[in-house]
mmCIF file of C-alpha atoms and ligand atoms in Angstrom:
data_model
loop_
_atom_site.group_PDB
_atom_site.id
_atom_site.type_symbol
_atom_site.label_atom_id
_atom_site.label_comp_id
_atom_site.label_asym_id
_atom_site.label_seq_id
_atom_site.Cartn_x
_atom_site.Cartn_y
_atom_site.Cartn_z
ATOM 1 C CA UNK A 1 12.898 -19.874 -7.311
ATOM 2 C CA UNK A 2 14.416 -16.897 -9.195
ATOM 3 C CA UNK A 3 12.761 -13.680 -8.012
ATOM 4 C CA UNK A 4 13.225 -10.055 -9.110
ATOM 5 C CA UNK A 5 12.152 -7.379 -6.634
ATOM 6 C CA UNK A 6 11.528 -4.138 -8.498
ATOM 7 C CA UNK A 7 11.955 -1.255 -6.050
ATOM 8 C CA UNK A 8 14.383 -0.957 -3.157
ATOM 9 C CA UNK A 9 12.567 1.256 -0.633
ATOM 10 C CA UNK A 10 11.630 -0.044 2.796
ATOM 11 C CA UNK A 11 9.059 -2.571 1.625
ATOM 12 C CA UNK A 12 11.004 -3.891 -1.363
ATOM 13 C CA UNK A 13 14.059 -4.408 0.846
ATOM 14 C CA UNK A 14 12.164 -6.153 3.664
ATOM 15 C CA UNK A 15 10.478 -8.551 1.216
ATOM 16 C CA UNK A 16 13.656 -9.160 -0.804
ATOM 17 C CA UNK A 17 15.578 -10.061 2.374
ATOM 18 C CA UNK A 18 12.771 -12.335 3.566
ATOM 19 C CA UNK A 19 12.423 -14.091 0.194
ATOM 20 C CA UNK A 20 16.196 -14.702 0.104
ATOM 21 C CA UNK A 21 16.016 -16.166 3.628
ATOM 22 C CA UNK A 22 13.191 -18.395 2.378
ATOM 23 C CA UNK A 23 15.810 -19.958 0.062
ATOM 24 C CA UNK A 24 15.111 -18.084 -3.176
ATOM 25 C CA UNK A 25 17.606 -16.473 -5.554
ATOM 26 C CA UNK A 26 16.630 -12.800 -5.296
ATOM 27 C CA UNK A 27 17.777 -9.770 -7.269
ATOM 28 C CA UNK A 28 16.568 -6.308 -6.208
ATOM 29 C CA UNK A 29 16.354 -3.450 -8.715
ATOM 30 C CA UNK A 30 16.892 0.188 -7.694
ATOM 31 C CA UNK A 31 15.409 3.136 -9.552
ATOM 32 C CA UNK A 32 18.194 5.490 -8.511
ATOM 33 C CA UNK A 33 21.868 4.909 -9.349
ATOM 34 C CA UNK A 34 23.065 6.308 -5.996
ATOM 35 C CA UNK A 35 20.638 4.047 -4.090
ATOM 36 C CA UNK A 36 21.914 1.011 -6.037
ATOM 37 C CA UNK A 37 25.549 1.899 -5.231
ATOM 38 C CA UNK A 38 24.769 2.318 -1.532
ATOM 39 C CA UNK A 39 22.846 -0.959 -1.268
ATOM 40 C CA UNK A 40 25.478 -2.925 -3.186
ATOM 41 C CA UNK A 41 28.322 -1.585 -1.011
ATOM 42 C CA UNK A 42 26.583 -1.506 2.408
ATOM 43 C CA UNK A 43 24.501 -4.692 1.961
ATOM 44 C CA UNK A 44 21.975 -2.912 4.166
ATOM 45 C CA UNK A 45 19.342 -0.288 3.335
ATOM 46 C CA UNK A 46 20.430 2.369 5.837
ATOM 47 C CA UNK A 47 17.999 4.961 4.460
ATOM 48 C CA UNK A 48 14.781 2.943 4.595
ATOM 49 C CA UNK A 49 15.440 -0.204 6.657
ATOM 50 C CA UNK A 50 18.478 0.181 8.899
ATOM 51 C CA UNK A 51 19.628 -2.869 10.840
ATOM 52 C CA UNK A 52 18.445 -5.493 8.337
ATOM 53 C CA UNK A 53 21.603 -6.964 6.808
ATOM 54 C CA UNK A 54 21.235 -8.520 3.361
ATOM 55 C CA UNK A 55 21.286 -12.314 3.585
ATOM 56 C CA UNK A 56 23.089 -14.583 1.145
ATOM 57 C CA UNK A 57 21.000 -15.004 -1.987
ATOM 58 C CA UNK A 58 20.084 -11.294 -2.255
ATOM 59 C CA UNK A 59 21.867 -9.292 -4.980
ATOM 60 C CA UNK A 60 21.360 -5.722 -6.232
ATOM 61 C CA UNK A 61 21.020 -4.339 -9.740
ATOM 62 C CA UNK A 62 20.085 -1.198 -11.642
ATOM 63 C CA UNK A 63 19.309 -3.145 -14.823
ATOM 64 C CA UNK A 64 15.579 -3.832 -15.029
ATOM 65 C CA UNK A 65 16.069 -6.393 -17.824
ATOM 66 C CA UNK A 66 17.062 -8.938 -15.110
ATOM 67 C CA UNK A 67 13.310 -9.425 -14.741
ATOM 68 C CA UNK A 68 13.291 -11.594 -17.869
ATOM 69 C CA UNK A 69 15.022 -14.467 -16.005
ATOM 70 C CA UNK A 70 12.739 -14.295 -12.958
ATOM 71 C CA UNK A 71 9.796 -16.620 -12.402
ATOM 72 C CA UNK A 72 8.254 -14.179 -9.921
ATOM 73 C CA UNK A 73 8.508 -10.378 -10.101
ATOM 74 C CA UNK A 74 7.635 -8.346 -7.011
ATOM 75 C CA UNK A 75 6.707 -4.721 -7.784
ATOM 76 C CA UNK A 76 7.526 -2.573 -4.744
ATOM 77 C CA UNK A 77 7.592 0.987 -6.081
ATOM 78 C CA UNK A 78 5.412 3.877 -4.849
ATOM 79 C CA UNK A 79 1.927 3.871 -6.364
ATOM 80 C CA UNK A 80 2.631 6.942 -8.567
ATOM 81 C CA UNK A 81 5.473 4.994 -10.232
ATOM 82 C CA UNK A 82 3.579 1.743 -10.881
ATOM 83 C CA UNK A 83 2.541 2.627 -14.434
ATOM 84 C CA UNK A 84 5.932 3.927 -15.583
ATOM 85 C CA UNK A 85 7.737 0.975 -13.963
ATOM 86 C CA UNK A 86 5.356 -1.597 -15.457
ATOM 87 C CA UNK A 87 5.955 -0.008 -18.878
ATOM 88 C CA UNK A 88 9.725 -0.373 -18.399
ATOM 89 C CA UNK A 89 9.254 -3.996 -17.331
ATOM 90 C CA UNK A 90 6.925 -4.950 -20.146
ATOM 91 C CA UNK A 91 9.569 -5.938 -22.758
ATOM 92 C CA UNK A 92 10.979 -8.515 -20.308
ATOM 93 C CA UNK A 93 7.674 -10.166 -19.355
ATOM 94 C CA UNK A 94 6.526 -13.519 -20.693
ATOM 95 C CA UNK A 95 3.574 -15.778 -20.121
ATOM 96 C CA UNK A 96 4.908 -18.121 -17.408
ATOM 97 C CA UNK A 97 5.922 -15.392 -15.005
ATOM 98 C CA UNK A 98 3.862 -13.921 -12.164
ATOM 99 C CA UNK A 99 3.963 -10.246 -11.176
ATOM 100 C CA UNK A 100 3.075 -9.522 -7.536
ATOM 101 C CA UNK A 101 2.235 -5.925 -6.774
ATOM 102 C CA UNK A 102 2.847 -4.837 -3.175
ATOM 103 C CA UNK A 103 2.289 -1.073 -3.597
ATOM 104 C CA UNK A 104 -0.891 0.366 -2.123
ATOM 105 C CA UNK A 105 -2.899 3.016 -3.912
ATOM 106 C CA UNK A 106 -5.262 4.024 -6.704
ATOM 107 C CA UNK A 107 -3.951 5.810 -9.788
ATOM 108 C CA UNK A 108 -4.442 9.575 -9.703
ATOM 109 C CA UNK A 109 -6.466 10.767 -12.685
ATOM 110 C CA UNK A 110 -7.777 7.388 -13.887
ATOM 111 C CA UNK A 111 -8.767 6.062 -10.401
ATOM 112 C CA UNK A 112 -7.708 2.602 -11.570
ATOM 113 C CA UNK A 113 -6.515 -0.143 -9.249
ATOM 114 C CA UNK A 114 -2.792 -0.848 -9.461
ATOM 115 C CA UNK A 115 -3.187 -4.408 -10.785
ATOM 116 C CA UNK A 116 -5.331 -3.013 -13.627
ATOM 117 C CA UNK A 117 -2.567 -0.583 -14.540
ATOM 118 C CA UNK A 118 0.067 -3.333 -14.533
ATOM 119 C CA UNK A 119 -2.141 -5.561 -16.706
ATOM 120 C CA UNK A 120 -2.603 -2.695 -19.155
ATOM 121 C CA UNK A 121 1.102 -1.903 -19.380
ATOM 122 C CA UNK A 122 2.270 -5.517 -19.756
ATOM 123 C CA UNK A 123 -0.638 -6.229 -22.150
ATOM 124 C CA UNK A 124 -1.807 -9.127 -19.909
ATOM 125 C CA UNK A 125 1.221 -11.219 -20.907
ATOM 126 C CA UNK A 126 1.311 -12.916 -17.474
ATOM 127 C CA UNK A 127 -0.758 -13.327 -14.281
ATOM 128 C CA UNK A 128 -0.803 -10.411 -11.852
ATOM 129 C CA UNK A 129 -1.196 -10.957 -8.103
ATOM 130 C CA UNK A 130 -1.414 -8.588 -5.145
ATOM 131 C CA UNK A 131 0.024 -8.924 -1.639
ATOM 132 C CA UNK A 132 -1.521 -6.708 1.021
ATOM 133 C CA UNK A 133 -2.466 -6.475 4.694
ATOM 134 C CA UNK A 134 -1.099 -5.228 8.016
ATOM 135 C CA UNK A 135 2.658 -5.276 7.442
ATOM 136 C CA UNK A 136 5.234 -2.667 8.373
ATOM 137 C CA UNK A 137 8.563 -3.166 6.601
ATOM 138 C CA UNK A 138 10.389 -2.415 9.869
ATOM 139 C CA UNK A 139 8.653 -5.346 11.591
ATOM 140 C CA UNK A 140 8.837 -7.816 8.691
ATOM 141 C CA UNK A 141 12.554 -6.947 8.455
ATOM 142 C CA UNK A 142 12.966 -8.005 12.111
ATOM 143 C CA UNK A 143 10.965 -11.202 11.667
ATOM 144 C CA UNK A 144 7.988 -10.015 13.761
ATOM 145 C CA UNK A 145 5.072 -12.478 13.238
ATOM 146 C CA UNK A 146 2.864 -11.062 10.484
ATOM 147 C CA UNK A 147 -0.276 -12.242 8.626
ATOM 148 C CA UNK A 148 -1.028 -10.943 5.162
ATOM 149 C CA UNK A 149 -3.256 -11.694 2.174
ATOM 150 C CA UNK A 150 -2.493 -12.611 -1.449
ATOM 151 C CA UNK A 151 -4.984 -12.386 -4.286
ATOM 152 C CA UNK A 152 -5.126 -12.767 -8.041
ATOM 153 C CA UNK A 153 -7.667 -13.501 -10.725
ATOM 154 C CA UNK A 154 -5.717 -16.759 -11.154
ATOM 155 C CA UNK A 155 -5.989 -19.236 -8.274
ATOM 156 C CA UNK A 156 -2.678 -20.798 -9.314
ATOM 157 C CA UNK A 157 -0.901 -17.436 -9.126
ATOM 158 C CA UNK A 158 -2.369 -16.687 -5.661
ATOM 159 C CA UNK A 159 -1.288 -20.136 -4.423
ATOM 160 C CA UNK A 160 2.217 -19.680 -5.841
ATOM 161 C CA UNK A 161 2.566 -16.361 -4.015
ATOM 162 C CA UNK A 162 1.320 -18.020 -0.821
ATOM 163 C CA UNK A 163 3.894 -20.818 -1.161
ATOM 164 C CA UNK A 164 6.833 -18.577 -2.000
ATOM 165 C CA UNK A 165 6.326 -15.886 0.665
ATOM 166 C CA UNK A 166 5.091 -17.991 3.570
ATOM 167 C CA UNK A 167 7.364 -18.940 6.491
ATOM 168 C CA UNK A 168 6.934 -19.468 10.242
ATOM 169 C CA UNK A 169 6.915 -15.696 10.867
ATOM 170 C CA UNK A 170 4.974 -14.629 7.763
ATOM 171 C CA UNK A 171 1.577 -16.190 7.261
ATOM 172 C CA UNK A 172 -0.141 -15.697 3.898
ATOM 173 C CA UNK A 173 -3.886 -16.200 3.365
ATOM 174 C CA UNK A 174 -5.412 -16.147 -0.117
ATOM 175 C CA UNK A 175 -8.662 -14.824 -1.565
ATOM 176 C CA UNK A 176 -10.150 -14.270 -5.026
ATOM 177 C CA UNK A 177 -11.377 -10.751 -4.139
ATOM 178 C CA UNK A 178 -8.730 -8.658 -5.859
ATOM 179 C CA UNK A 179 -10.993 -5.575 -5.951
ATOM 180 C CA UNK A 180 -11.690 -5.646 -2.207
ATOM 181 C CA UNK A 181 -8.041 -6.218 -1.315
ATOM 182 C CA UNK A 182 -6.767 -3.360 -3.487
ATOM 183 C CA UNK A 183 -9.429 -0.887 -2.375
ATOM 184 C CA UNK A 184 -8.953 -1.782 1.310
ATOM 185 C CA UNK A 185 -5.209 -1.165 0.926
ATOM 186 C CA UNK A 186 -5.623 2.200 -0.776
ATOM 187 C CA UNK A 187 -8.423 3.607 1.373
ATOM 188 C CA UNK A 188 -6.844 2.784 4.736
ATOM 189 C CA UNK A 189 -4.177 5.377 3.927
ATOM 190 C CA UNK A 190 -6.899 8.051 3.852
ATOM 191 C CA UNK A 191 -8.126 6.891 7.263
ATOM 192 C CA UNK A 192 -4.562 6.844 8.607
ATOM 193 C CA UNK A 193 -4.243 10.525 7.704
ATOM 194 C CA UNK A 194 -7.527 11.198 9.514
ATOM 195 C CA UNK A 195 -6.436 9.140 12.552
ATOM 196 C CA UNK A 196 -3.166 11.072 12.648
ATOM 197 C CA UNK A 197 -5.094 14.349 12.520
ATOM 198 C CA UNK A 198 -7.105 13.153 15.571
ATOM 199 C CA UNK A 199 -3.847 12.492 17.407
ATOM 200 C CA UNK A 200 -2.274 15.754 16.270
ATOM 201 C CA UNK A 201 -5.302 17.662 17.565
ATOM 202 C CA UNK A 202 -4.844 15.918 20.935
ATOM 203 C CA UNK A 203 -8.245 14.177 20.849
ATOM 204 C CA UNK A 204 -8.913 10.959 22.782
ATOM 205 C CA UNK A 205 -9.263 7.209 22.289
ATOM 206 C CA UNK A 206 -13.034 7.612 21.837
ATOM 207 C CA UNK A 207 -12.462 9.927 18.891
ATOM 208 C CA UNK A 208 -9.951 7.597 17.239
ATOM 209 C CA UNK A 209 -12.184 4.546 17.670
ATOM 210 C CA UNK A 210 -15.106 6.474 16.167
ATOM 211 C CA UNK A 211 -12.945 7.622 13.260
ATOM 212 C CA UNK A 212 -11.654 4.126 12.481
ATOM 213 C CA UNK A 213 -15.098 2.525 12.712
ATOM 214 C CA UNK A 214 -16.852 5.133 10.590
ATOM 215 C CA UNK A 215 -13.839 5.175 8.259
ATOM 216 C CA UNK A 216 -14.266 1.453 7.721
ATOM 217 C CA UNK A 217 -18.004 2.003 7.101
ATOM 218 C CA UNK A 218 -17.328 4.413 4.246
ATOM 219 C CA UNK A 219 -14.556 2.175 2.887
ATOM 220 C CA UNK A 220 -17.028 -0.720 2.738
ATOM 221 C CA UNK A 221 -19.635 1.529 1.086
ATOM 222 C CA UNK A 222 -17.306 2.520 -1.719
ATOM 223 C CA UNK A 223 -15.530 -0.833 -1.934
ATOM 224 C CA UNK A 224 -18.705 -2.906 -2.314
ATOM 225 C CA UNK A 225 -20.185 -0.409 -4.798
ATOM 226 C CA UNK A 226 -17.082 -1.002 -6.926
ATOM 227 C CA UNK A 227 -17.364 -4.798 -6.729
ATOM 228 C CA UNK A 228 -15.383 -5.765 -3.597
ATOM 229 C CA UNK A 229 -16.801 -8.326 -1.145
ATOM 230 C CA UNK A 230 -17.993 -7.011 2.219
ATOM 231 C CA UNK A 231 -16.119 -9.736 4.157
ATOM 232 C CA UNK A 232 -12.789 -8.721 2.614
ATOM 233 C CA UNK A 233 -13.056 -5.359 4.392
ATOM 234 C CA UNK A 234 -13.507 -7.168 7.733
ATOM 235 C CA UNK A 235 -10.319 -9.146 7.015
ATOM 236 C CA UNK A 236 -6.576 -8.524 6.852
ATOM 237 C CA UNK A 237 -6.732 -6.229 3.810
ATOM 238 C CA UNK A 238 -9.445 -4.051 5.388
ATOM 239 C CA UNK A 239 -9.792 -3.944 9.173
ATOM 240 C CA UNK A 240 -6.338 -5.490 9.721
ATOM 241 C CA UNK A 241 -4.515 -2.883 7.685
ATOM 242 C CA UNK A 242 -6.699 -0.090 9.069
ATOM 243 C CA UNK A 243 -5.763 -0.996 12.658
ATOM 244 C CA UNK A 244 -2.047 -1.211 11.965
ATOM 245 C CA UNK A 245 -1.933 2.028 9.985
ATOM 246 C CA UNK A 246 -4.056 4.098 12.334
ATOM 247 C CA UNK A 247 -2.284 2.926 15.509
ATOM 248 C CA UNK A 248 1.397 2.811 14.616
ATOM 249 C CA UNK A 249 4.163 5.382 14.428
ATOM 250 C CA UNK A 250 5.675 3.300 11.596
ATOM 251 C CA UNK A 251 2.866 4.605 9.369
ATOM 252 C CA UNK A 252 3.971 7.606 7.311
ATOM 253 C CA UNK A 253 0.345 8.465 6.624
ATOM 254 C CA UNK A 254 -0.481 8.587 10.316
ATOM 255 C CA UNK A 255 2.651 10.621 11.059
ATOM 256 C CA UNK A 256 1.672 12.965 8.228
ATOM 257 C CA UNK A 257 -1.800 13.310 9.781
ATOM 258 C CA UNK A 258 -0.279 14.129 13.182
ATOM 259 C CA UNK A 259 1.689 16.992 11.607
ATOM 260 C CA UNK A 260 -1.459 18.251 9.860
ATOM 261 C CA UNK A 261 -3.341 18.145 13.171
ATOM 262 C CA UNK A 262 -0.510 20.101 14.800
ATOM 263 C CA UNK A 263 -0.935 22.840 12.213
ATOM 264 C CA UNK A 264 1.784 22.047 9.634
ATOM 265 C CA UNK A 265 0.546 22.931 6.132
ATOM 266 C CA UNK A 266 -0.352 20.081 3.743
ATOM 267 C CA UNK A 267 2.362 21.248 1.290
ATOM 268 C CA UNK A 268 5.124 21.063 3.912
ATOM 269 C CA UNK A 269 4.175 17.685 5.429
ATOM 270 C CA UNK A 270 5.660 15.277 2.788
ATOM 271 C CA UNK A 271 9.042 16.991 2.989
ATOM 272 C CA UNK A 272 9.052 16.628 6.800
ATOM 273 C CA UNK A 273 8.055 12.948 6.552
ATOM 274 C CA UNK A 274 10.840 12.262 4.018
ATOM 275 C CA UNK A 275 9.052 9.631 1.932
ATOM 276 C CA UNK A 276 5.946 8.934 -0.089
ATOM 277 C CA UNK A 277 2.680 9.807 1.693
ATOM 278 C CA UNK A 278 0.406 7.525 -0.333
ATOM 279 C CA UNK A 279 -2.741 8.862 1.389
ATOM 280 C CA UNK A 280 -2.529 12.163 -0.498
ATOM 281 C CA UNK A 281 -3.040 10.394 -3.856
ATOM 282 C CA UNK A 282 -5.543 7.937 -2.389
ATOM 283 C CA UNK A 283 -7.705 10.758 -1.011
ATOM 284 C CA UNK A 284 -7.996 12.407 -4.432
ATOM 285 C CA UNK A 285 -8.791 9.113 -6.131
ATOM 286 C CA UNK A 286 -11.321 8.083 -3.468
ATOM 287 C CA UNK A 287 -13.155 11.387 -3.905
ATOM 288 C CA UNK A 288 -13.291 10.872 -7.694
ATOM 289 C CA UNK A 289 -14.575 7.306 -7.291
ATOM 290 C CA UNK A 290 -17.144 8.283 -4.646
ATOM 291 C CA UNK A 291 -18.513 10.964 -6.957
ATOM 292 C CA UNK A 292 -18.633 8.541 -9.873
ATOM 293 C CA UNK A 293 -20.704 5.924 -8.017
ATOM 294 C CA UNK A 294 -22.699 8.426 -5.896
ATOM 295 C CA UNK A 295 -21.418 7.325 -2.468
ATOM 296 C CA UNK A 296 -21.096 9.554 0.614
ATOM 297 C CA UNK A 297 -17.601 9.539 2.141
ATOM 298 C CA UNK A 298 -17.717 12.251 4.797
ATOM 299 C CA UNK A 299 -14.350 11.507 6.430
ATOM 300 C CA UNK A 300 -12.541 11.301 3.082
ATOM 301 C CA UNK A 301 -14.225 14.548 2.036
ATOM 302 C CA UNK A 302 -12.938 16.365 5.129
ATOM 303 C CA UNK A 303 -9.421 14.924 4.688
ATOM 304 C CA UNK A 304 -9.508 16.220 1.090
ATOM 305 C CA UNK A 305 -10.511 19.681 2.352
ATOM 306 C CA UNK A 306 -7.567 19.714 4.771
ATOM 307 C CA UNK A 307 -5.105 18.457 2.137
ATOM 308 C CA UNK A 308 -6.164 20.392 -0.929
ATOM 309 C CA UNK A 309 -8.270 23.368 0.209
ATOM 310 C CA UNK A 310 -6.271 24.497 3.234
ATOM 311 C CA UNK A 311 -9.144 23.733 5.656
ATOM 312 C CA UNK A 312 -8.368 23.917 9.365
ATOM 313 C CA UNK A 313 -8.487 20.356 10.814
ATOM 314 C CA UNK A 314 -10.602 21.645 13.743
ATOM 315 C CA UNK A 315 -13.254 22.866 11.316
ATOM 316 C CA UNK A 316 -13.091 19.491 9.512
ATOM 317 C CA UNK A 317 -13.733 17.763 12.840
ATOM 318 C CA UNK A 318 -16.675 20.077 13.614
ATOM 319 C CA UNK A 319 -18.135 19.356 10.185
ATOM 320 C CA UNK A 320 -18.044 15.614 10.908
ATOM 321 C CA UNK A 321 -19.519 15.905 14.413
ATOM 322 C CA UNK A 322 -22.395 18.162 13.351
ATOM 323 C CA UNK A 323 -23.631 16.199 10.332
ATOM 324 C CA UNK A 324 -27.303 15.236 10.155
ATOM 325 C CA UNK A 325 -28.499 12.522 12.530
ATOM 326 C CA UNK A 326 -27.986 9.028 11.068
ATOM 327 C CA UNK A 327 -28.782 5.373 11.700
ATOM 328 C CA UNK A 328 -25.605 3.315 12.042
ATOM 329 C CA UNK A 329 -26.834 0.629 9.654
ATOM 330 C CA UNK A 330 -30.050 -0.681 8.132
ATOM 331 C CA UNK A 331 -32.928 -1.220 10.638
ATOM 332 C CA UNK A 332 -36.248 -3.035 10.575
ATOM 333 C CA UNK A 333 -38.041 0.221 11.490
ATOM 334 C CA UNK A 334 -40.051 1.991 8.899
HETATM 335 N N1 NAD B 1 6.993 0.492 3.959
HETATM 336 C C1 NAD B 1 6.054 -0.368 4.313
HETATM 337 O O1 NAD B 1 6.025 -0.812 5.470
HETATM 338 C C2 NAD B 1 5.036 -0.840 3.319
HETATM 339 C C3 NAD B 1 4.262 -1.960 3.645
HETATM 340 C C4 NAD B 1 3.313 -2.395 2.734
HETATM 341 C C5 NAD B 1 3.158 -1.728 1.524
HETATM 342 N N2 NAD B 1 3.928 -0.653 1.241
HETATM 343 C C6 NAD B 1 3.732 -0.007 -0.052
HETATM 344 O O2 NAD B 1 4.865 -0.271 -0.872
HETATM 345 C C7 NAD B 1 5.082 0.812 -1.783
HETATM 346 C C8 NAD B 1 6.523 1.253 -1.658
HETATM 347 O O3 NAD B 1 6.683 1.735 -0.340
HETATM 348 P P1 NAD B 1 8.077 1.852 0.391
HETATM 349 O O4 NAD B 1 7.758 2.082 1.833
HETATM 350 O O5 NAD B 1 8.984 0.747 0.018
HETATM 351 O O6 NAD B 1 8.586 3.209 -0.252
HETATM 352 P P2 NAD B 1 9.864 4.055 0.131
HETATM 353 O O7 NAD B 1 9.429 5.449 0.275
HETATM 354 O O8 NAD B 1 10.599 3.381 1.262
HETATM 355 O O9 NAD B 1 10.783 3.915 -1.155
HETATM 356 C C9 NAD B 1 10.464 4.456 -2.334
HETATM 357 C C10 NAD B 1 11.346 3.791 -3.385
HETATM 358 O O10 NAD B 1 10.823 4.163 -4.654
HETATM 359 C C11 NAD B 1 11.871 4.573 -5.488
HETATM 360 N N3 NAD B 1 11.344 5.525 -6.461
HETATM 361 C C12 NAD B 1 11.178 6.860 -6.342
HETATM 362 N N4 NAD B 1 10.675 7.379 -7.471
HETATM 363 C C13 NAD B 1 10.523 6.339 -8.339
HETATM 364 C C14 NAD B 1 10.064 6.246 -9.671
HETATM 365 N N5 NAD B 1 9.635 7.312 -10.339
HETATM 366 N N6 NAD B 1 10.042 5.013 -10.249
HETATM 367 C C15 NAD B 1 10.430 3.915 -9.566
HETATM 368 N N7 NAD B 1 10.883 3.950 -8.285
HETATM 369 C C16 NAD B 1 10.936 5.161 -7.692
HETATM 370 C C17 NAD B 1 12.915 5.181 -4.563
HETATM 371 O O11 NAD B 1 14.179 5.101 -5.173
HETATM 372 C C18 NAD B 1 12.809 4.239 -3.349
HETATM 373 O O12 NAD B 1 13.591 3.098 -3.522
HETATM 374 C C19 NAD B 1 4.063 1.890 -1.396
HETATM 375 O O13 NAD B 1 2.957 1.819 -2.258
HETATM 376 C C20 NAD B 1 3.622 1.511 0.010
HETATM 377 O O14 NAD B 1 2.285 1.903 0.301
HETATM 378 C C21 NAD B 1 4.880 -0.196 2.102
#
């Protein structure tokens, strides 16, 4: 199959290399001229995915119009660039193509899911799918066994994505719950920041387990209020991605949280991390959505205070530990 991968950061590169190894004809588009030149000459992404040499069948381009010849288009740009990139792609999209978004986030300002934004910009000319779940580019690049989830409003599109991406090291499940998958993906980045803060403050395993569990509880609360299915949040796109992001040093969001916990200011952290920290945008959007549907998200609220109001992470922790007494879930008591 002819595939265009739009975006050549860590994730775009890992997926482009894997899809070429799967036997597809893959062309990867770079946003920046210098990045395109480096990738074309080195046949390796030394900045974002060192050590993964480009296989045969993977070519580079800086001309986005190549998308018009592709049957499948993988969008792998940071969430803030999804709208502008989809707008650039739109003239080259036609009805028999499928766009697969692999970015994770919610749009700042509109609080829309990324597949909604793509559909808007391409005027629903083709099916849009989403690929999400616990998957570090560094590990997929090395062929580490990985399980992930694909979803779309179209069953045929979800099945096509499953068929094209799947191999003996990359297992793809499918679901029809596009809302749950996209919200799970975006909100786990907020929890990864919080988990990193726990680590940066030098707290223990108990604290991290509590954070992840209660973080999942508020993710489910918001996600189901917005139309996601509860079971999706217990699956790869929810719990799976939460575990991988909160536990791993590959996660930029967790590393960002560690710096915050160690006292680095929220403004300085992205520069030290050297890449997109999606959780910053996701935290703002989650707060907007929570307000809109009247849902309590205490952990997200404290992360927002640390990121945007200069709150001391220790005070944020105290605020969480000294909240009113609660039941964990519904009970049969009066
Ligand atoms: N890295 C991972 O392991 C991983 C895994 C799953 C999902 N994701 C998601 O994939 C998306 C991309 O992440 P990444 O890790 O590949 O990012 P990255 O930071 O490695 O790369 C960012 C890329 O975006 C390009 N870019 C910068 N500004 C742009 C703009 N205005 N328009 C278009 N492109 C622009 C840069 O040139 C670079 O190629 C994110 O939403 C991330 O959450 C990443």
